[in-house]
Amino acid sequence: MKINSKFLLAVINLICIATLLLWFSQNISLQEVITHLGTIPKTSLITVLGLSIAILAIYGLRMSALLGTRFTPALATIVLGFGLNGILPLRLGDVAKMVYVKQLFGISTARVAAATAVEKLLDIGAVLIIGFSVLQFVSFGRIHSGIYALAAFLFVAVSGLLIAGWLLGSRRSSEQRIYVWLNSVLAGVRNHFKGQQRLIITFYTAAIWAVTILTTYVMFASIYDGFGLSDAFLLTLVLVLAIAIPGAPAGLGIVEAGIVGYLHEVVGVDAAHAIAAALAFHLATVIPQVFGAVGILIWGVLRGRFRWGRVSVAEKQRR
């Protein structure tokens, strides 16, 4: 019996949410969390919201450089990826955005796949640099394994690209669609690491992570006196490792657990207050992404950019 993939993903998603709600009901008072939410400074939330939008804009600039296209479609590509990851489970937004971007802006799936692959490698490299640098001065053993796992993943990913390039280069069966598609993806990856392009992309990557760390610092330093810059670096690493785990939409529950664990065990914050701060921070960072993605999809529908399978077949028959 064939199991519908959408049904399976829905079941996994519901299990994740149910597990979170069960833990929440057994360990935390909802009334306490609501009370603590009211004490979080509104200026901090507004600042985090603004910085989150700024991060998306810098991501858009980097994607524009990677795709060699205008800023607007590049920003839409970024917003769709992040926003759909906030709606779909198991980080399927990165896959869905490739389909939508092709229909909305005519950018080929291979180009978006190549740009996305470069993005992921750059971000993992940046996280590793931050992680290894911070861990030289601050001891927080629980994320050591995560940093080493990311290093191993980066090594495997780069090795995989090199091996795939070698295999494709030694094989000439260009009639196969998979060969043509993979070859175009690898060609795109190679083109992104040339000359001045490399410097521009590296600059944008550094800016992205500098503002990301600043966002974490602004939010939690304004609430907790004991939260310093080193905590912002470490909590950013914790969040990256949490978000990297495929799970519920927007990392629901996993991100909060990472923030609460750090604030409670390292900073010494009460669990209920830590959950309130985690929820507020997560919502402030995710809302621009999700609302932006929904807005782009609505715009695409209103402009008639989407071509559904049956409609396109009918149009072909008319022609």
XYZ file of C-alpha atoms in Angstrom:
319
model
C 0.000 0.000 0.000
C 1.463 3.333 -1.066
C 1.481 6.005 1.643
C 0.720 9.548 0.535
C 3.782 11.708 1.236
C 1.678 14.716 2.249
C -0.240 12.590 4.748
C 3.013 11.247 6.211
C 4.445 14.764 6.596
C 1.218 15.928 8.252
C 1.404 13.058 10.757
C 5.047 13.835 11.594
C 4.176 17.500 12.000
C 1.259 16.728 14.340
C 3.448 14.417 16.433
C 6.047 17.192 16.846
C 3.420 19.716 17.915
C 1.668 17.233 20.225
C 4.969 16.379 21.926
C 5.689 20.066 22.468
C 2.217 20.736 23.893
C 2.432 17.704 26.201
C 5.780 18.803 27.632
C 4.523 22.359 27.950
C 1.376 21.344 29.843
C 3.297 19.126 32.266
C 6.169 21.487 33.070
C 5.085 25.088 32.567
C 2.185 27.218 33.762
C 0.515 28.899 30.791
C -0.586 31.789 32.983
C 3.011 32.442 34.061
C 4.196 32.488 30.455
C 1.441 34.934 29.461
C 2.328 37.149 32.419
C 6.017 37.152 31.488
C 5.204 37.921 27.844
C 3.687 41.192 28.995
C 6.946 42.211 30.677
C 9.106 41.933 27.543
C 10.035 45.453 26.304
C 8.082 46.384 23.181
C 11.046 48.397 21.893
C 13.163 45.226 21.925
C 10.584 43.338 19.873
C 10.276 46.184 17.361
C 14.071 46.389 17.063
C 14.349 42.618 16.536
C 11.592 42.806 13.927
C 13.482 45.543 12.080
C 16.793 43.685 12.281
C 15.104 40.508 11.003
C 13.909 42.422 7.947
C 17.430 43.831 7.493
C 18.857 40.294 7.579
C 16.415 39.227 4.859
C 17.517 42.217 2.769
C 21.198 41.267 3.080
C 20.331 37.675 2.198
C 18.569 39.113 -0.850
C 21.676 41.076 -1.854
C 23.777 37.927 -1.592
C 21.254 35.906 -3.581
C 21.197 38.663 -6.211
C 24.973 38.305 -6.563
C 24.699 34.514 -6.702
C 21.919 34.454 -9.288
C 23.221 37.422 -11.258
C 19.749 38.929 -11.247
C 17.926 41.975 -9.902
C 17.444 42.479 -6.178
C 13.638 42.076 -6.179
C 13.419 38.482 -7.512
C 16.459 37.540 -5.422
C 14.809 38.877 -2.261
C 11.591 37.067 -3.180
C 13.595 33.844 -3.517
C 15.016 34.298 -0.020
C 11.687 35.242 1.557
C 9.942 32.284 -0.079
C 12.600 29.890 1.204
C 12.523 31.131 4.784
C 8.780 31.745 4.807
C 7.832 28.353 3.384
C 10.187 26.697 5.868
C 8.068 28.473 8.471
C 4.925 26.894 7.040
C 6.040 23.469 5.818
C 7.616 20.786 8.032
C 10.993 19.114 7.519
C 12.467 22.254 5.879
C 10.702 21.597 2.596
C 10.539 25.325 1.923
C 13.943 25.238 0.234
C 12.568 22.741 -2.271
C 9.225 24.473 -2.781
C 10.838 27.865 -3.407
C 12.658 26.497 -6.472
C 9.342 25.576 -8.079
C 7.677 28.881 -7.245
C 10.637 31.048 -8.271
C 10.744 29.384 -11.682
C 7.054 30.124 -12.239
C 7.149 33.635 -10.780
C 10.372 34.973 -12.285
C 11.484 32.417 -14.876
C 14.705 31.593 -13.010
C 15.690 28.000 -13.728
C 15.610 25.415 -10.969
C 19.258 24.553 -11.625
C 20.361 28.167 -11.040
C 18.402 28.431 -7.791
C 19.688 25.022 -6.665
C 23.288 26.067 -7.333
C 22.842 29.386 -5.512
C 21.151 27.647 -2.583
C 23.950 25.079 -2.363
C 26.557 27.850 -2.262
C 24.495 29.703 0.349
C 24.341 26.688 2.628
C 28.062 25.990 2.312
C 28.942 29.622 3.044
C 26.647 29.786 6.059
C 27.939 26.509 7.472
C 31.487 27.769 6.991
C 30.631 31.033 8.772
C 29.008 29.169 11.661
C 32.069 26.950 12.009
C 34.389 29.970 12.092
C 32.217 31.613 14.757
C 31.906 28.375 16.699
C 35.576 27.446 16.779
C 36.539 31.049 17.592
C 34.106 31.429 20.488
C 34.784 28.003 21.953
C 38.438 28.959 22.361
C 37.407 31.503 24.988
C 34.070 30.272 26.346
C 33.359 26.744 27.533
C 29.934 25.357 26.708
C 30.442 21.670 26.101
C 26.945 20.831 24.907
C 27.425 22.455 21.517
C 30.870 21.007 20.837
C 29.315 17.923 19.263
C 27.053 20.103 17.111
C 29.997 22.151 15.835
C 31.950 19.011 14.971
C 28.872 17.555 13.277
C 28.593 20.693 11.124
C 32.291 20.432 10.265
C 31.788 16.821 9.213
C 28.728 17.780 7.156
C 30.640 20.574 5.405
C 33.485 18.164 4.588
C 31.052 15.567 3.218
C 29.127 18.192 1.205
C 32.246 19.658 -0.411
C 33.635 16.178 -1.070
C 30.307 15.168 -2.599
C 30.359 18.154 -4.958
C 33.931 17.373 -6.020
C 33.153 13.688 -6.594
C 29.961 14.535 -8.499
C 31.919 16.967 -10.671
C 34.549 14.325 -11.401
C 31.944 11.668 -12.234
C 30.018 14.006 -14.505
C 33.223 15.160 -16.170
C 34.211 11.588 -16.960
C 30.786 10.634 -18.248
C 29.412 11.915 -21.528
C 25.841 10.599 -21.423
C 24.492 14.125 -21.818
C 21.218 12.814 -23.216
C 20.057 11.944 -19.728
C 18.060 14.726 -18.071
C 19.599 14.115 -14.658
C 23.068 14.505 -16.156
C 22.187 17.798 -17.818
C 20.528 19.157 -14.671
C 23.346 18.177 -12.299
C 25.945 19.458 -14.723
C 24.227 22.855 -14.874
C 24.009 22.981 -11.071
C 27.719 22.225 -10.674
C 28.590 24.758 -13.372
C 26.608 27.335 -11.421
C 28.435 26.469 -8.204
C 31.818 26.863 -9.928
C 30.835 30.244 -11.379
C 30.054 31.614 -7.917
C 33.647 31.227 -6.739
C 35.435 33.436 -9.233
C 37.354 36.667 -8.585
C 35.460 39.702 -7.329
C 32.238 37.711 -7.076
C 33.816 35.666 -4.301
C 34.742 38.793 -2.314
C 31.266 40.320 -2.625
C 29.536 37.126 -1.534
C 31.933 36.708 1.394
C 31.235 40.290 2.516
C 27.477 39.716 2.456
C 27.905 36.475 4.407
C 29.909 38.250 7.109
C 27.281 41.009 7.278
C 24.465 38.467 7.615
C 26.026 36.783 10.623
C 27.122 40.027 12.259
C 23.539 41.326 12.173
C 22.206 37.920 13.287
C 24.402 37.977 16.397
C 23.441 41.614 16.992
C 19.757 40.647 16.836
C 20.232 37.963 19.484
C 22.180 40.352 21.698
C 19.671 43.210 21.400
C 16.744 40.967 22.324
C 18.110 39.171 25.356
C 20.537 41.784 26.712
C 17.597 44.190 26.999
C 15.762 41.656 29.179
C 18.525 40.016 31.226
C 21.383 41.959 32.806
C 23.630 38.884 32.866
C 23.369 38.322 29.105
C 26.588 39.452 27.408
C 28.088 39.477 23.937
C 29.667 36.046 24.417
C 26.190 34.724 25.277
C 24.878 36.223 22.034
C 27.535 34.331 20.057
C 26.833 31.065 21.850
C 23.042 31.356 21.729
C 23.247 32.113 18.008
C 25.172 28.864 17.561
C 22.574 27.004 19.626
C 19.794 28.447 17.452
C 21.587 27.510 14.227
C 22.015 23.930 15.417
C 18.357 23.814 16.496
C 17.030 25.233 13.221
C 19.205 22.810 11.216
C 17.213 19.883 12.638
C 14.339 19.036 10.238
C 11.090 19.090 12.174
C 7.929 21.079 12.616
C 7.272 24.304 10.687
C 9.660 27.146 11.608
C 11.492 24.773 13.940
C 8.486 24.997 16.266
C 9.473 23.731 19.690
C 13.079 22.948 18.777
C 14.124 26.604 18.629
C 12.280 27.402 21.855
C 13.885 24.418 23.551
C 17.345 25.615 22.506
C 16.751 29.145 23.792
C 15.142 27.990 27.036
C 17.902 25.463 27.687
C 20.613 28.095 27.285
C 18.864 30.854 29.232
C 17.855 28.535 32.057
C 21.104 26.619 32.480
C 23.732 29.219 31.542
C 22.168 32.609 32.305
C 20.069 31.290 35.208
C 16.680 32.511 33.974
C 13.402 31.098 35.307
C 11.985 28.490 32.883
C 8.614 30.214 32.414
C 10.231 33.580 31.699
C 12.732 31.927 29.347
C 9.881 30.341 27.376
C 8.111 33.702 27.110
C 11.291 35.362 25.823
C 11.940 32.479 23.407
C 8.421 32.638 21.960
C 8.590 36.418 21.562
C 12.003 36.248 19.871
C 10.992 33.415 17.563
C 7.786 35.146 16.483
C 9.572 38.456 15.859
C 12.066 36.731 13.557
C 9.622 34.418 11.756
C 6.671 36.783 11.167
C 8.394 38.854 8.413
C 9.389 35.650 6.632
C 5.977 33.943 6.716
C 3.927 37.055 5.933
C 6.359 37.977 3.168
C 6.136 34.519 1.583
C 2.330 34.509 1.739
C 2.258 37.991 0.204
C 4.519 36.902 -2.674
C 2.358 33.839 -3.375
C -0.820 35.950 -3.338
C 0.855 38.413 -5.728
C 1.771 35.518 -8.016
C -1.807 34.232 -8.049
C -3.266 37.693 -8.727
C -0.792 38.294 -11.559
C -1.502 34.879 -13.075
C 2.117 33.759 -12.768
C 1.299 30.209 -11.712
C 0.542 27.629 -14.374
C -1.173 24.583 -12.982
C -0.710 21.283 -14.799
C -4.226 20.886 -16.179
C -4.502 24.496 -17.262
C -1.225 24.393 -19.157
C -2.298 21.208 -20.984
C -5.570 22.833 -22.002
C -3.714 25.888 -23.256
C -1.423 23.689 -25.333
C -4.441 21.961 -26.885
C -5.944 25.344 -27.802
C -2.711 26.397 -29.431
